[in-house]
Structures are given as C-alpha cells and as structure tokens.
CSV table of C-alpha atoms in Angstrom, one decimal:
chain,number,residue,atom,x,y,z
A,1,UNK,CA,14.4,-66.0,-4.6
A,2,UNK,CA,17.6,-67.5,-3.8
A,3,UNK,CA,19.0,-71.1,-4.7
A,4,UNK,CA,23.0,-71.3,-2.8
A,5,UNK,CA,22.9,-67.4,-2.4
A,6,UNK,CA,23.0,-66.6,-6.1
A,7,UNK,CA,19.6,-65.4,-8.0
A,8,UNK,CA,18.4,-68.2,-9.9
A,9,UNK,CA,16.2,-66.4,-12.5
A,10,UNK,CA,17.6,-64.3,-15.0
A,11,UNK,CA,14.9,-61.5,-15.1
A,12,UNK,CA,12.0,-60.9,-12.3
A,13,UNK,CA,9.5,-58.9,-13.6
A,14,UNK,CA,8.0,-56.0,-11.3
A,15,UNK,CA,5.0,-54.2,-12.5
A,16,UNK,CA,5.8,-51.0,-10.2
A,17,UNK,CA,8.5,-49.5,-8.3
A,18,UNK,CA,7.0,-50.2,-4.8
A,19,UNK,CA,7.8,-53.9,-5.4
A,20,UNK,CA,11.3,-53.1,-6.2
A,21,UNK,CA,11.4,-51.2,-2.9
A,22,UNK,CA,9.7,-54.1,-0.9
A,23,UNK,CA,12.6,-56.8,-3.0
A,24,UNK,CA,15.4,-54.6,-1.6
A,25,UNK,CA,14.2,-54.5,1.5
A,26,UNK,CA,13.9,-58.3,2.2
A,27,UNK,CA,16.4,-59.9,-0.8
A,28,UNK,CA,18.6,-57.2,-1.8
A,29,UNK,CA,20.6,-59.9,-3.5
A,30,UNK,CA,18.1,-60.1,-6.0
A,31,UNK,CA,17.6,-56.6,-7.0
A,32,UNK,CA,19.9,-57.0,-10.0
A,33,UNK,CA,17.3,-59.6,-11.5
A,34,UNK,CA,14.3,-57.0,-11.2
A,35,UNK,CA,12.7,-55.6,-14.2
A,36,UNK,CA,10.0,-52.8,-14.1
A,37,UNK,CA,7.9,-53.6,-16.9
A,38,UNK,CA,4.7,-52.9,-16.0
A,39,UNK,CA,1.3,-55.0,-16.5
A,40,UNK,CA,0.1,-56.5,-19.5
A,41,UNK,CA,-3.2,-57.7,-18.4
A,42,UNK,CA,-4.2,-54.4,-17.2
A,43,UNK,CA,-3.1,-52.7,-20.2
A,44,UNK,CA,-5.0,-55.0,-22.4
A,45,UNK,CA,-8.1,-54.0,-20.4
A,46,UNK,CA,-7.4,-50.3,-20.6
A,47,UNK,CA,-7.0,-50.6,-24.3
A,48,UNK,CA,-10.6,-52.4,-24.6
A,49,UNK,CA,-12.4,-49.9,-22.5
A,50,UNK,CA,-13.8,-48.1,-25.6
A,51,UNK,CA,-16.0,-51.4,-26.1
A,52,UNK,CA,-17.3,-51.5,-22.6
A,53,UNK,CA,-21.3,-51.4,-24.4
A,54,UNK,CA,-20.3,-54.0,-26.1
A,55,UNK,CA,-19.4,-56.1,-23.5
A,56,UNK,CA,-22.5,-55.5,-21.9
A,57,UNK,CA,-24.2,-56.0,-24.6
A,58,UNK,CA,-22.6,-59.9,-24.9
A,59,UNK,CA,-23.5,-60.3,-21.5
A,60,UNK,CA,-27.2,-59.3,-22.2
A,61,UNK,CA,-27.2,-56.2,-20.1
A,62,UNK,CA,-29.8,-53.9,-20.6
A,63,UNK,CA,-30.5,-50.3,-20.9
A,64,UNK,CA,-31.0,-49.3,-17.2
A,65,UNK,CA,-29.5,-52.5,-16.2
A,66,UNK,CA,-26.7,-52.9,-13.7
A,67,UNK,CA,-24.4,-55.5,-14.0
A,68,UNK,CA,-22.7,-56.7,-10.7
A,69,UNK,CA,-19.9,-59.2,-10.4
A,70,UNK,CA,-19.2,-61.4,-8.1
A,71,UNK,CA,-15.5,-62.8,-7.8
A,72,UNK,CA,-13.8,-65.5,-5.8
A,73,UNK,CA,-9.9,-66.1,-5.5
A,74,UNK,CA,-9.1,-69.8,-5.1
A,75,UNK,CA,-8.1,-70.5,-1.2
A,76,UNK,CA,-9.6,-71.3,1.5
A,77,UNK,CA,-10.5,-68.0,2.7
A,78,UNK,CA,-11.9,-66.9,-0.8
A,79,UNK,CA,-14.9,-66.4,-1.1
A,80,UNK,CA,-16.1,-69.6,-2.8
A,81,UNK,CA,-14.0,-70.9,0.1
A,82,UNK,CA,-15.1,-72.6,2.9
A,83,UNK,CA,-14.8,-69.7,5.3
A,84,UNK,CA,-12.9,-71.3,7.8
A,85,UNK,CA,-15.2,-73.9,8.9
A,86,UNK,CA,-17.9,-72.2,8.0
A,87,UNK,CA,-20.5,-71.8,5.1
A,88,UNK,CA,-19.8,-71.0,2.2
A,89,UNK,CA,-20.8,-67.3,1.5
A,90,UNK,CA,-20.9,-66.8,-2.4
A,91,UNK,CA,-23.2,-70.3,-3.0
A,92,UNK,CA,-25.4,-69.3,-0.2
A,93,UNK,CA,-25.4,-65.7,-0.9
A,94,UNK,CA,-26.5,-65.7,-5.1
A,95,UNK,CA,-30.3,-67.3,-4.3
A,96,UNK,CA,-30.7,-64.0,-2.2
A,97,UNK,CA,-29.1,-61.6,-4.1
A,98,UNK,CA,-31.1,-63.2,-7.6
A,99,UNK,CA,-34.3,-62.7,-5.2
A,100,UNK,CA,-33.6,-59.5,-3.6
A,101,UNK,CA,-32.3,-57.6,-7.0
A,102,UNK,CA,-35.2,-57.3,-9.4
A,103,UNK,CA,-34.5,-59.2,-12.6
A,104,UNK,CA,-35.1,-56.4,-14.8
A,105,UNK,CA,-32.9,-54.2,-12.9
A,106,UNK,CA,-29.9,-56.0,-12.3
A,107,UNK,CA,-28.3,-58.7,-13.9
A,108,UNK,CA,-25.6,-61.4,-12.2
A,109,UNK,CA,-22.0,-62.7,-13.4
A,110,UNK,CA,-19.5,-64.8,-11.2
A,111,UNK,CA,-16.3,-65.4,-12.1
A,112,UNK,CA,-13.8,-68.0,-10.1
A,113,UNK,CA,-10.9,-68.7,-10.4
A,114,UNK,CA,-9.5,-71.5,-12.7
A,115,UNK,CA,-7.9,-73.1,-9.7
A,116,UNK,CA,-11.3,-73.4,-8.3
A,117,UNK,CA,-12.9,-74.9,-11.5
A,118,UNK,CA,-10.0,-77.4,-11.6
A,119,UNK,CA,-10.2,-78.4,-7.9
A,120,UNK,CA,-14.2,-79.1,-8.2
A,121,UNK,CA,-14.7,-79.6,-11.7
A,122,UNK,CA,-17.2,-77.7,-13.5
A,123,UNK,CA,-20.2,-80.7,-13.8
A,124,UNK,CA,-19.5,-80.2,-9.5
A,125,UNK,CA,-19.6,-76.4,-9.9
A,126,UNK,CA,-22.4,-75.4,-12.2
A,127,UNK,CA,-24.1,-78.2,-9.7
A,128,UNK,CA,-23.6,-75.6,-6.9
A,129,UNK,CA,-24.6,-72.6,-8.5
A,130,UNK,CA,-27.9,-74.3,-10.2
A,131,UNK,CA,-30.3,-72.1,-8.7
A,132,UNK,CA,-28.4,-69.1,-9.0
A,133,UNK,CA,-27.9,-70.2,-13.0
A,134,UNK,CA,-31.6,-70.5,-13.5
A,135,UNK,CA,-32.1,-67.2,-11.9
A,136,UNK,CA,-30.2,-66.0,-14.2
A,137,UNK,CA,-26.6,-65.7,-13.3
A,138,UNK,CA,-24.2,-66.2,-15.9
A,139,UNK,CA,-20.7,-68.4,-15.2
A,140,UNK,CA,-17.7,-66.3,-17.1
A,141,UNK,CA,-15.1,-67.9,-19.1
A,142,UNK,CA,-12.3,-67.8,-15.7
A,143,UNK,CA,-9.2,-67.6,-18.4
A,144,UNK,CA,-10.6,-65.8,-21.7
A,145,UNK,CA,-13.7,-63.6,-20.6
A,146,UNK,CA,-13.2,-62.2,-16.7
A,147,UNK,CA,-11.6,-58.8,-18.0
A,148,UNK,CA,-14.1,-58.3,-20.5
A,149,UNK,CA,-16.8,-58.9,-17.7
A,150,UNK,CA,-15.4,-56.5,-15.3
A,151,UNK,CA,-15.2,-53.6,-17.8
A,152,UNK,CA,-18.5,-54.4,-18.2
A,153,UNK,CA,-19.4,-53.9,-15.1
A,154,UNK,CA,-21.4,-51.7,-12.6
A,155,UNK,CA,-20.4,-53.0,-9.1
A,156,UNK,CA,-17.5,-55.8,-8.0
A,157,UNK,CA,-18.4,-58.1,-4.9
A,158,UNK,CA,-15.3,-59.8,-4.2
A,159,UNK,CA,-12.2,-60.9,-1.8
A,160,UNK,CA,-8.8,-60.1,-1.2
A,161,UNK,CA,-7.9,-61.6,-4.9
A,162,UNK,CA,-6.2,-59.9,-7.7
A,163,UNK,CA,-9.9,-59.6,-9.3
A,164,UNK,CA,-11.3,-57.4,-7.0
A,165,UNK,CA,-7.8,-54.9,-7.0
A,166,UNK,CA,-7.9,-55.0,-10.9
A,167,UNK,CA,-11.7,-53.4,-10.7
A,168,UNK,CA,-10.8,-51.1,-8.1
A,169,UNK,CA,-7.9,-50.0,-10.3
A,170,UNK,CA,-10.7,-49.5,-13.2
A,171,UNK,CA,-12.4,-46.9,-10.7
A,172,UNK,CA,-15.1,-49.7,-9.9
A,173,UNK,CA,-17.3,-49.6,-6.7
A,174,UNK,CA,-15.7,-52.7,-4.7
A,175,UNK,CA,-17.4,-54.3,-1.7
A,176,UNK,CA,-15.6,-57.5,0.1
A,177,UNK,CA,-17.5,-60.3,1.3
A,178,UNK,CA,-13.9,-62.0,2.1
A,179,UNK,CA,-11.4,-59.9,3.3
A,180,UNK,CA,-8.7,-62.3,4.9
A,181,UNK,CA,-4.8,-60.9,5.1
A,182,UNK,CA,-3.0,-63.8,7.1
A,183,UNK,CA,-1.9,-64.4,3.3
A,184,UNK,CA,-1.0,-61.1,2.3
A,185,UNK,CA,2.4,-58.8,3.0
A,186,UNK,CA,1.1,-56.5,4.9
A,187,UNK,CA,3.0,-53.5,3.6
A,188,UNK,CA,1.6,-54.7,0.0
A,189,UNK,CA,-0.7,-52.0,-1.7
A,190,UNK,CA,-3.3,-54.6,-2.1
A,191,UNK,CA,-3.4,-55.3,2.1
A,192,UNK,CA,-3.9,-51.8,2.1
A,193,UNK,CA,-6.8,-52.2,-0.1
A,194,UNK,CA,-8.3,-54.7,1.7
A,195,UNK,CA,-8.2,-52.8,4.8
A,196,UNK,CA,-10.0,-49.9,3.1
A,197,UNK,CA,-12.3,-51.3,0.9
A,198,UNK,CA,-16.1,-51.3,1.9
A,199,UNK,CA,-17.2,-54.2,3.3
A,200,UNK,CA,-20.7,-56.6,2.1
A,201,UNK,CA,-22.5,-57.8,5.1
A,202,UNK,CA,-23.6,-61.2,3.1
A,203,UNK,CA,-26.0,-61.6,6.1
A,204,UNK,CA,-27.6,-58.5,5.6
A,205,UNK,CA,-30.5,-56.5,2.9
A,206,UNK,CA,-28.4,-56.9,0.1
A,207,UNK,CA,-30.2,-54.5,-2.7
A,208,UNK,CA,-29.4,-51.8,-0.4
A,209,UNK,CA,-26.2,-52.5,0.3
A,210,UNK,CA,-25.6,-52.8,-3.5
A,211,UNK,CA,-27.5,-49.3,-4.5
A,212,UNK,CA,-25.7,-47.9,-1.4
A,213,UNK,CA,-22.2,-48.8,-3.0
A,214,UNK,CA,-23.0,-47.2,-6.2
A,215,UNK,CA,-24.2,-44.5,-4.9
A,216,UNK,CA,-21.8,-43.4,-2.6
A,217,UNK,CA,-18.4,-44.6,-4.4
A,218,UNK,CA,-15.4,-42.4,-4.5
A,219,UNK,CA,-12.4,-44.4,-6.0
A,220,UNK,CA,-9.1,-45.6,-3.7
A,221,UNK,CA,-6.4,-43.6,-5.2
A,222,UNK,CA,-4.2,-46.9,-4.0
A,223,UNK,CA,-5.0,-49.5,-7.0
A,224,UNK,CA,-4.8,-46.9,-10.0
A,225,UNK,CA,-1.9,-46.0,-8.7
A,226,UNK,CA,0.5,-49.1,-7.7
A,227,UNK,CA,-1.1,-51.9,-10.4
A,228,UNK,CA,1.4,-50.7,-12.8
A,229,UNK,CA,3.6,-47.8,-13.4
A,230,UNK,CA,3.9,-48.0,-17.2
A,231,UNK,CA,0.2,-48.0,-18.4
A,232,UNK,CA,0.4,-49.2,-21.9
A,233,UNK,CA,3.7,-49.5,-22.1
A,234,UNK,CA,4.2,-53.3,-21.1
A,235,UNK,CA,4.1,-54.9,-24.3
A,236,UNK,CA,7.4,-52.5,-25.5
A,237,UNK,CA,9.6,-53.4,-21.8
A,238,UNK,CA,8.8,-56.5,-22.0
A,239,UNK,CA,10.0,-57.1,-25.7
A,240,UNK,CA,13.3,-55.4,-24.9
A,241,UNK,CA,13.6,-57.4,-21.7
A,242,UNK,CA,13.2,-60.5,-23.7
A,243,UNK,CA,15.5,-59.7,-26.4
A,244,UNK,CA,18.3,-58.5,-24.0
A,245,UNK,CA,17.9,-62.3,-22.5
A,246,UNK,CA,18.5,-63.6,-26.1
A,247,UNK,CA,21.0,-61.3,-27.1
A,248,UNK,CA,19.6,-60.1,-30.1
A,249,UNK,CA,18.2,-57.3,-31.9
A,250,UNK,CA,14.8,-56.1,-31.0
A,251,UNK,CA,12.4,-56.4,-34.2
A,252,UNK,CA,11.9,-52.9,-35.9
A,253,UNK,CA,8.2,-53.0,-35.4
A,254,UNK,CA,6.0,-52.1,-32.3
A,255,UNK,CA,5.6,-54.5,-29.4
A,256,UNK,CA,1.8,-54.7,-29.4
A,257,UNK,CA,-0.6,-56.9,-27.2
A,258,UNK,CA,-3.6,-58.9,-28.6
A,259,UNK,CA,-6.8,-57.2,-27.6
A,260,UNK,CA,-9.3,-58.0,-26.0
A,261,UNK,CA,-12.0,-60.7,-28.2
A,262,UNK,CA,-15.4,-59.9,-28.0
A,263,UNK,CA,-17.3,-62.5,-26.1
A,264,UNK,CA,-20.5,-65.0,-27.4
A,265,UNK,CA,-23.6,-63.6,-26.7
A,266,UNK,CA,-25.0,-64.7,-23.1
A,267,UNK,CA,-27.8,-63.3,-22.4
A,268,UNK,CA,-29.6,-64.2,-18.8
A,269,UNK,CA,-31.7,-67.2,-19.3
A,270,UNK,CA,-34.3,-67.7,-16.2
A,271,UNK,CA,-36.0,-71.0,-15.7
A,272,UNK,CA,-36.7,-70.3,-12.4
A,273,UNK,CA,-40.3,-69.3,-12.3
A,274,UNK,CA,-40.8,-64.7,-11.8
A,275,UNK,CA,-43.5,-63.1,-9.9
A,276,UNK,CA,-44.2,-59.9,-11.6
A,277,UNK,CA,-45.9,-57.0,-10.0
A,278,UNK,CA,-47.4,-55.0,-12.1
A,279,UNK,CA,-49.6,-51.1,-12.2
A,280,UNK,CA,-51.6,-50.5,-14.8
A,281,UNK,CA,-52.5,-47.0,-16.1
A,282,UNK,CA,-54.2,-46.2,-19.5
A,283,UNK,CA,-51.4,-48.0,-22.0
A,284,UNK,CA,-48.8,-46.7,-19.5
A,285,UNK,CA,-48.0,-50.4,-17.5
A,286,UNK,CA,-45.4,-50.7,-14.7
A,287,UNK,CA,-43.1,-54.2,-14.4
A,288,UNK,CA,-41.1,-55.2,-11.8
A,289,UNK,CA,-40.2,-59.2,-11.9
A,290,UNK,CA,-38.3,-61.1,-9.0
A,291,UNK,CA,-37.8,-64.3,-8.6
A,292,UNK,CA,-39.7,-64.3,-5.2
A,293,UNK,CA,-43.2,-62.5,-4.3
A,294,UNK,CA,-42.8,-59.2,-2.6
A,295,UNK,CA,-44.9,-58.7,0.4
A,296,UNK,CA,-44.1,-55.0,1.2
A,297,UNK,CA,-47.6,-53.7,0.1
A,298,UNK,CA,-46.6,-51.9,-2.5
A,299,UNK,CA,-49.9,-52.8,-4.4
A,300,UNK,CA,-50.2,-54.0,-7.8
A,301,UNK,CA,-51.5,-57.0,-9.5
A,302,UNK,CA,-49.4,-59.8,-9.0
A,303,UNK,CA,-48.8,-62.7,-11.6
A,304,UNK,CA,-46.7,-65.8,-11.9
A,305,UNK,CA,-44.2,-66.0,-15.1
A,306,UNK,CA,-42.8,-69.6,-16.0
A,307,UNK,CA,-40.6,-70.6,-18.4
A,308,UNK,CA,-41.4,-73.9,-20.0
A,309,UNK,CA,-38.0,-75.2,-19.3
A,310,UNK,CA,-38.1,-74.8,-15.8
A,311,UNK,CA,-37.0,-77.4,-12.9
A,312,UNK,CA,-40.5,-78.1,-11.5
A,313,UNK,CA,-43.2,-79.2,-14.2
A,314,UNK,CA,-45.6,-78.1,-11.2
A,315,UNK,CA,-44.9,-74.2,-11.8
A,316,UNK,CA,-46.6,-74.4,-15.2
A,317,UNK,CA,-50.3,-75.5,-14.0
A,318,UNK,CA,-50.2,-71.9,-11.9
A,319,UNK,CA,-48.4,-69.8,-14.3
A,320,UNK,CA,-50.1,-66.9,-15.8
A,321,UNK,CA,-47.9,-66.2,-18.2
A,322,UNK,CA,-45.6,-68.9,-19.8
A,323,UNK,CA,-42.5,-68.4,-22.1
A,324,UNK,CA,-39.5,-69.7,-23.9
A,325,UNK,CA,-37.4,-68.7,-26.9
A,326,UNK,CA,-36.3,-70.4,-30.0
A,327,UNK,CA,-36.0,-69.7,-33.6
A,328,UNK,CA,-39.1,-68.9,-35.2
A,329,UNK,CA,-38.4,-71.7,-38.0
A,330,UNK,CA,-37.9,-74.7,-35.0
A,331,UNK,CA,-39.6,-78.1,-36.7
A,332,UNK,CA,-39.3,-79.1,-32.9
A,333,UNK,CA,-41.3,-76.8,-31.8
A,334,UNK,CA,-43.4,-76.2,-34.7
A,335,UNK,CA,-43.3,-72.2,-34.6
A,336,UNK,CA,-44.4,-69.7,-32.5
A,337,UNK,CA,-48.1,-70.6,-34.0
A,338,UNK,CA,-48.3,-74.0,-33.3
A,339,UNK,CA,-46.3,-73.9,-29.7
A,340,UNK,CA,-48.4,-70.9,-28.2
A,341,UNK,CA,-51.7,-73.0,-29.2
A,342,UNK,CA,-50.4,-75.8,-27.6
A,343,UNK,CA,-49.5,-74.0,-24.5
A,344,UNK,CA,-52.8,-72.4,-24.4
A,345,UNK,CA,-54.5,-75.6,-25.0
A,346,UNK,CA,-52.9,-77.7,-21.9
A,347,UNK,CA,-52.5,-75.3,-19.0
A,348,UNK,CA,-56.3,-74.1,-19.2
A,349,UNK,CA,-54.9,-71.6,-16.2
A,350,UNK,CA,-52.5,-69.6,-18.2
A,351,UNK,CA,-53.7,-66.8,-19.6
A,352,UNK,CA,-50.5,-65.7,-22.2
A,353,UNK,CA,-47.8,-67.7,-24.2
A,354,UNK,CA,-44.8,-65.8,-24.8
A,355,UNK,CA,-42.8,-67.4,-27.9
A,356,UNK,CA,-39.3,-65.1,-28.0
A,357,UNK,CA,-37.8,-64.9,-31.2
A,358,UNK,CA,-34.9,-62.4,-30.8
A,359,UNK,CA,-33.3,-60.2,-28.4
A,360,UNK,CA,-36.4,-57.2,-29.0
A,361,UNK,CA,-38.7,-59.9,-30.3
A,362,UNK,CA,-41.6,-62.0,-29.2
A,363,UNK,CA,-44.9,-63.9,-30.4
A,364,UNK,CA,-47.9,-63.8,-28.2
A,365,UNK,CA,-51.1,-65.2,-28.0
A,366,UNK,CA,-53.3,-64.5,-25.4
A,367,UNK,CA,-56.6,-66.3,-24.4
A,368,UNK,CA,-59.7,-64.9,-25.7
A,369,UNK,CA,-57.6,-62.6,-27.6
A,370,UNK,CA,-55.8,-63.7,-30.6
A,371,UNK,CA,-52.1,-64.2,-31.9
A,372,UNK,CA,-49.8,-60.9,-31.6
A,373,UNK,CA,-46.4,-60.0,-32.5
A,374,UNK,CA,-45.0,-57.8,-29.5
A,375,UNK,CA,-41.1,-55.8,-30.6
A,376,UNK,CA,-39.5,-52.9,-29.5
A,377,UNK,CA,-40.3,-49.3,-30.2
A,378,UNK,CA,-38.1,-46.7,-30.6
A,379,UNK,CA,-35.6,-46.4,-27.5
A,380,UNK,CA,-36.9,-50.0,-25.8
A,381,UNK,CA,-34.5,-52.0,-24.4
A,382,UNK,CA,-35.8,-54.9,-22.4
A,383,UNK,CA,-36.3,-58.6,-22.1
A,384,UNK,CA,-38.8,-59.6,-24.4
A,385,UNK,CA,-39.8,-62.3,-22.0
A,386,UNK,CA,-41.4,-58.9,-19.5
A,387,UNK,CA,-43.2,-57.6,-22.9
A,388,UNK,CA,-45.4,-60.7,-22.7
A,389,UNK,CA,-46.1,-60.0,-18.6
A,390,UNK,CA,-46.9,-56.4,-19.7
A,391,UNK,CA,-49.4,-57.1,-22.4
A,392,UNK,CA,-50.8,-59.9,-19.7
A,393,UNK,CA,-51.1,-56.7,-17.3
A,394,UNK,CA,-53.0,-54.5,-19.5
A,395,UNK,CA,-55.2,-57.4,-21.4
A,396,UNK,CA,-56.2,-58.5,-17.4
A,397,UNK,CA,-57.3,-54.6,-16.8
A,398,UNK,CA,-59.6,-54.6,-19.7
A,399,UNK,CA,-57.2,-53.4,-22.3
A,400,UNK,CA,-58.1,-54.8,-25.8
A,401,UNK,CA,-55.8,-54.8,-29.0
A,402,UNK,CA,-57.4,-53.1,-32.2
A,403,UNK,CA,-57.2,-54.9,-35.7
A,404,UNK,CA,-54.5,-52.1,-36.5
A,405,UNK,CA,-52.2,-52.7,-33.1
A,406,UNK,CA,-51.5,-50.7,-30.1
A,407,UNK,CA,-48.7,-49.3,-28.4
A,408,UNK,CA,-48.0,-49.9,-24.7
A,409,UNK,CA,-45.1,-48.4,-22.9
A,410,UNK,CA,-43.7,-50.4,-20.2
A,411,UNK,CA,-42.0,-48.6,-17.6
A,412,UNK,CA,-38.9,-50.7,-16.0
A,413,UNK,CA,-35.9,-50.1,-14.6
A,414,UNK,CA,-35.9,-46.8,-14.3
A,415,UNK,CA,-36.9,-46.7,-17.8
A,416,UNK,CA,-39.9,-45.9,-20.4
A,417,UNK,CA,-39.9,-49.0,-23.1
A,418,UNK,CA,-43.0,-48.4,-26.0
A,419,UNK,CA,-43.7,-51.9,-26.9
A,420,UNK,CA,-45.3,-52.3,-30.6
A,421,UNK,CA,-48.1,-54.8,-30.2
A,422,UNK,CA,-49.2,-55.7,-33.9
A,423,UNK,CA,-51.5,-58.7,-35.2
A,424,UNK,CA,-48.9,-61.7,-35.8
A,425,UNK,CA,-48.6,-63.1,-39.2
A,426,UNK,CA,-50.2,-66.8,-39.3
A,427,UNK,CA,-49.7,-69.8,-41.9
C-alpha cells in the first residue's frame, strides 16, 4: 500500500464499506486514497438478469433441465488445483458427475480461470477434460462468457474463488469442493463464506448431493450483502472518480456499462456413447439416457445410443440407435436420405439412424420401417437426438407408424414432450 510511507496510488477503489473498515484498521495511512464505488461486474450481471432464458437457451439447456456449474480459481488449492499433493478433484470428478446425472436431466459447464488456461494452455486443458467434453460438458469463454453462464445457472460447485461468492451473491445454491483459507483474511466476508457454505463430498453419490443442494437452499445473507454497496450505481462513482483524477468536467450524459452480449449457441454435443433406459406404454414412452448402464433394477428395456463421431469406432457395431447432426443440405454427407441408408446398410445391428437437423428436428429411418421425420409438438423441449431412442423404444415394443404419422409423447426430465412422427420427404 505504501512505497516510503506515503500512498502511492492516487485512488483505491473499494466496492463496500467493510473494506474501508478492514484498510483503516491495518494501513490507516491509506484511507485518504479509498474510494467506495461499488462493483461493476456485478452490476453488469444484475442488469442482464432479465435474459437468464436466454442464456440457457445459448448454452442448450432444456426445459426441465438443470444447468450446474462447476468453477475453479487458479492456485494451487483450487479446485483444478493439485490439492496439495493430491489428485486433482474437478478432472477426476466430471466422468462421474456426466455418469451419475442423467443427460436429459442435467446439463454441465466449467469455467476456470484464465490464469489456469494460460498456465496449461488450452490444447493441454481441453486434453484433460476430453471425456467430460464428449459427455457433454461445455468449456465457457473464462473472460467474456462466465457471468452469462452463472445467471444461467441452477447450482454452482466451486472453491474459495471470487466465482463461487459472485453466484452466492445471485442467491445461487453453492457447494465447495475446495474450501482452503490459508490465502484468505480471515475477517474478509468471503472467509466467512467459505466457512458457511455447504460442502461437496467429490468422493461421495454425487446426484444426490446435487438434488439435495437444490432442494434445501436458503441463501447466505453475507454475499448479497458485502459484494457491493452501490448496486447499479458503479458505472456513475466510478466516472466522477475518474474525472476528479483528471481534473475535468464530468460529461453531461449518464455513466452507463456495456451489457452483457449474448453468447453463440453451444449446445451439449455427446460422442461418448448413452445407454438409454426406456418404458414403454401405449404411445406414452419413458427416456432416461446416461452415459453409463444403470444396474439398480429399475426395469426397462435397455439400448445403446452412439454417435457416429465417437472416440471408439467399436461402439458403432453394438449400437442400437446411431446419430449425428448436420445440415440437411451437407454434399458431405449426402442428406439425411443418403446417410441414414448408409448407416443402416453397414452396422446390420443397429436398428435406428438418427440424422438431427435442428435444435427440435430430426430424420429417422428405422429398419423394416421406413424414413420418418421426427419434430417437436406443442410444449416439447428436448434433445432431438432422445426422439430417435424413443421412437427405437416404441417401434422395438411393436408400435408401427401409420401412412398418416403418429404422435408419441416422451416423458423426460420431469417432463411430457409429444413428438410428431410424420413420413419424411424423399428425393
């Protein structure tokens, strides 16, 4: 703070008064340089909480979905850190949580810190996380995209970082899977956070840990209260501090913030092969995919969904059901037409090939059945990808489409979804 007993900065901005009190307490001398001026990232993510749908919706989240997000702050300790000597928790811990949380119920973001991506690199990084990637986690954008992810989300697993505070400030649930404080001032509200927050046992059953949080969440008054003590009002004190420092006239318009862009659209893309359990009754047919096979008894057909992208060509030969999504006009492919045909034609065991066209979209030909074109009814919002698995489920129980279509309603997280299946147009 100091440099020969004299402040060396000319302004040192505080976002609440608690920090001023902590500065007096250990540097009084630099109390004259303090300036309370709240917290501009937090109020650009209060102003962009109208758009929170469509955040999820850039991130692929469905109706019913929950979105958790997973956070690591850059040191050792972190978690993406080494633990001390120990494992890693966060790589170790997304292959369970992408097998324990059912695909169609839940749906995975990370976001590190840029610190880490620079210290690793991200060819080194996305190496770490491949599995988790291909069971669908998505990597967020560590400088442009992290605030748009958390106010999409449902549920924050995190560490003692300034991530995890931020969420809990939003009212998320918050569980810590890193919750070092060797690092931290311990009369800081965030060290008081860290003592309070829930904990994640990463060693532990995981989905009900998760479902537990959500269920039982009841906000820590101390992060809404001491991120910042001017909400919305940052852009404005920071402007006047600024021009005070220049010595000139503030401009006669208002200090506004840039908001919040709207991310590309990301959805989940699994390569990793699914086994889907499925009930069938009547046209009513109940989905639940994971991305390993559930051996609880809960009873149901079971079948194996591969995407044709996926790391071991060896998954295709046993696959029931494989898919993979282009545009419809793809000369590479050759068309929905041409590419379930050829699908059909050399993996004699598969039995459906699931062409997806479009987020409510797919084109389907089953064996000994014919071409269809499979999109969402009224209310449905689902992967197009677990259409294909239903129409497998009811086609395998003796269903049979009529020249005029059907309509099947696919029951999934926590949801009804009516799926139109209609005869598919053909060149």
């Amino acid at each position: 703070m100091l440099a020969d007993g004299e402040t060396f900065v000319d302004a040192l901005v505080l976002s609440h008064p608690e920090q001023l009190e902590r500065l007096r307490r250990v540097c009084p001398e630099a109390e004259g340089a303090a300036v309370l001026a709240g917290d501009p990232c937090f109020d650009r993510m209060l102003a962009a909480r109208p758009h929170r749908e469509r955040f999820r919706r850039a991130l692929g989240v469905r109706r019913g979905q929950r979105l958790v997000v997973l956070n690591s702050t850059w040191n050792p300790e972190g978690f993406f850190g080494n633990g001390r000597g120990q494992e890693d928790i966060l790589p170790s811990l997304l292959p369970r949580l992408s097998a324990e949380l059912p695909a169609d119920e839940y749906r995975l973001a990370a976001i590190l810190h840029p610190n880490i991506w620079h210290g690793h690199g991200p060819g080194q990084i996305r190496a770490w996380l491949n599995q988790a990637r291909r069971s669908g986690l998505v990597l967020i954008d560590p400088t442009h995209s992290w605030r748009q992810a958390l106010l999409a989300a449902d549920v924050v697993l995190g560490d003692f970082g300034a991530v995890s505070y931020y969420a809990a400030a939003l009212g998320l649930p918050v569980m810590l899977a890193s919750a070092a404080q060797d690092r931290l001032d311990p009369e800081a509200p965030l060290a008081s956070f860290v003592r309070d927050a829930p904990r994640l046992d990463p060693y532990g059953p995981l989905r009900q840990q998760v479902e537990r949080a959500l269920a039982e969440h009841s906000p820590l008054p101390g992060p809404a209260e001491f991120t910042t003590s001017a909400p919305g009002a940052s852009a404005a004190l920071l402007r006047r501090c600024f021009y005070t420092l220049m010595d000139l006239p503030e401009p006669e318009a208002p200090a506004l913030l840039e908001p919040l862009p709207l991310p590309a659209y990301d959805p989940p893309r699994r390569t990793m092969p699914l086994h889907v359990r499925t009930w069938v009754q009547g046209t009513d047919v109940s989905i639940e995919r994971s991305t390993v096979r559930s051996y609880d008894g809960g009873g149901g057909a079971i079948q194996l969904a591969v995407h044709e992208d996926t790391l071991d060509p060896g998954d295709l030969t046993a696959a029931d059901v494989i898919t993979r999504e282009g545009q419809a006009d793809d000369p590479r492919l050759g068309g929905p037409e041409v590419w379930t045909a050829e699908v059909l034609h050399r993996y004699p065991h598969c039995a459906v090939a699931a062409y997806v066209t479009g987020p409510n979209t797919c084109t389907v030909r089953a064996r000994g059945h014919g071409l269809f074109l499979l999109s969402a009814g009224t209310g449905a919002d689902a992967d197009p990808a677990a259409y294909a698995s239903c129409l497998a489920a009811w086609l395998g129980s003796g269903g049979s489409v009529p020249p005029e279509g059907t309509l099947l309603l696919m029951h999934s997280a926590g949801g009804v979804h009516p799926i139109v299946v209609g005869p598919a147009a053909t060149r």
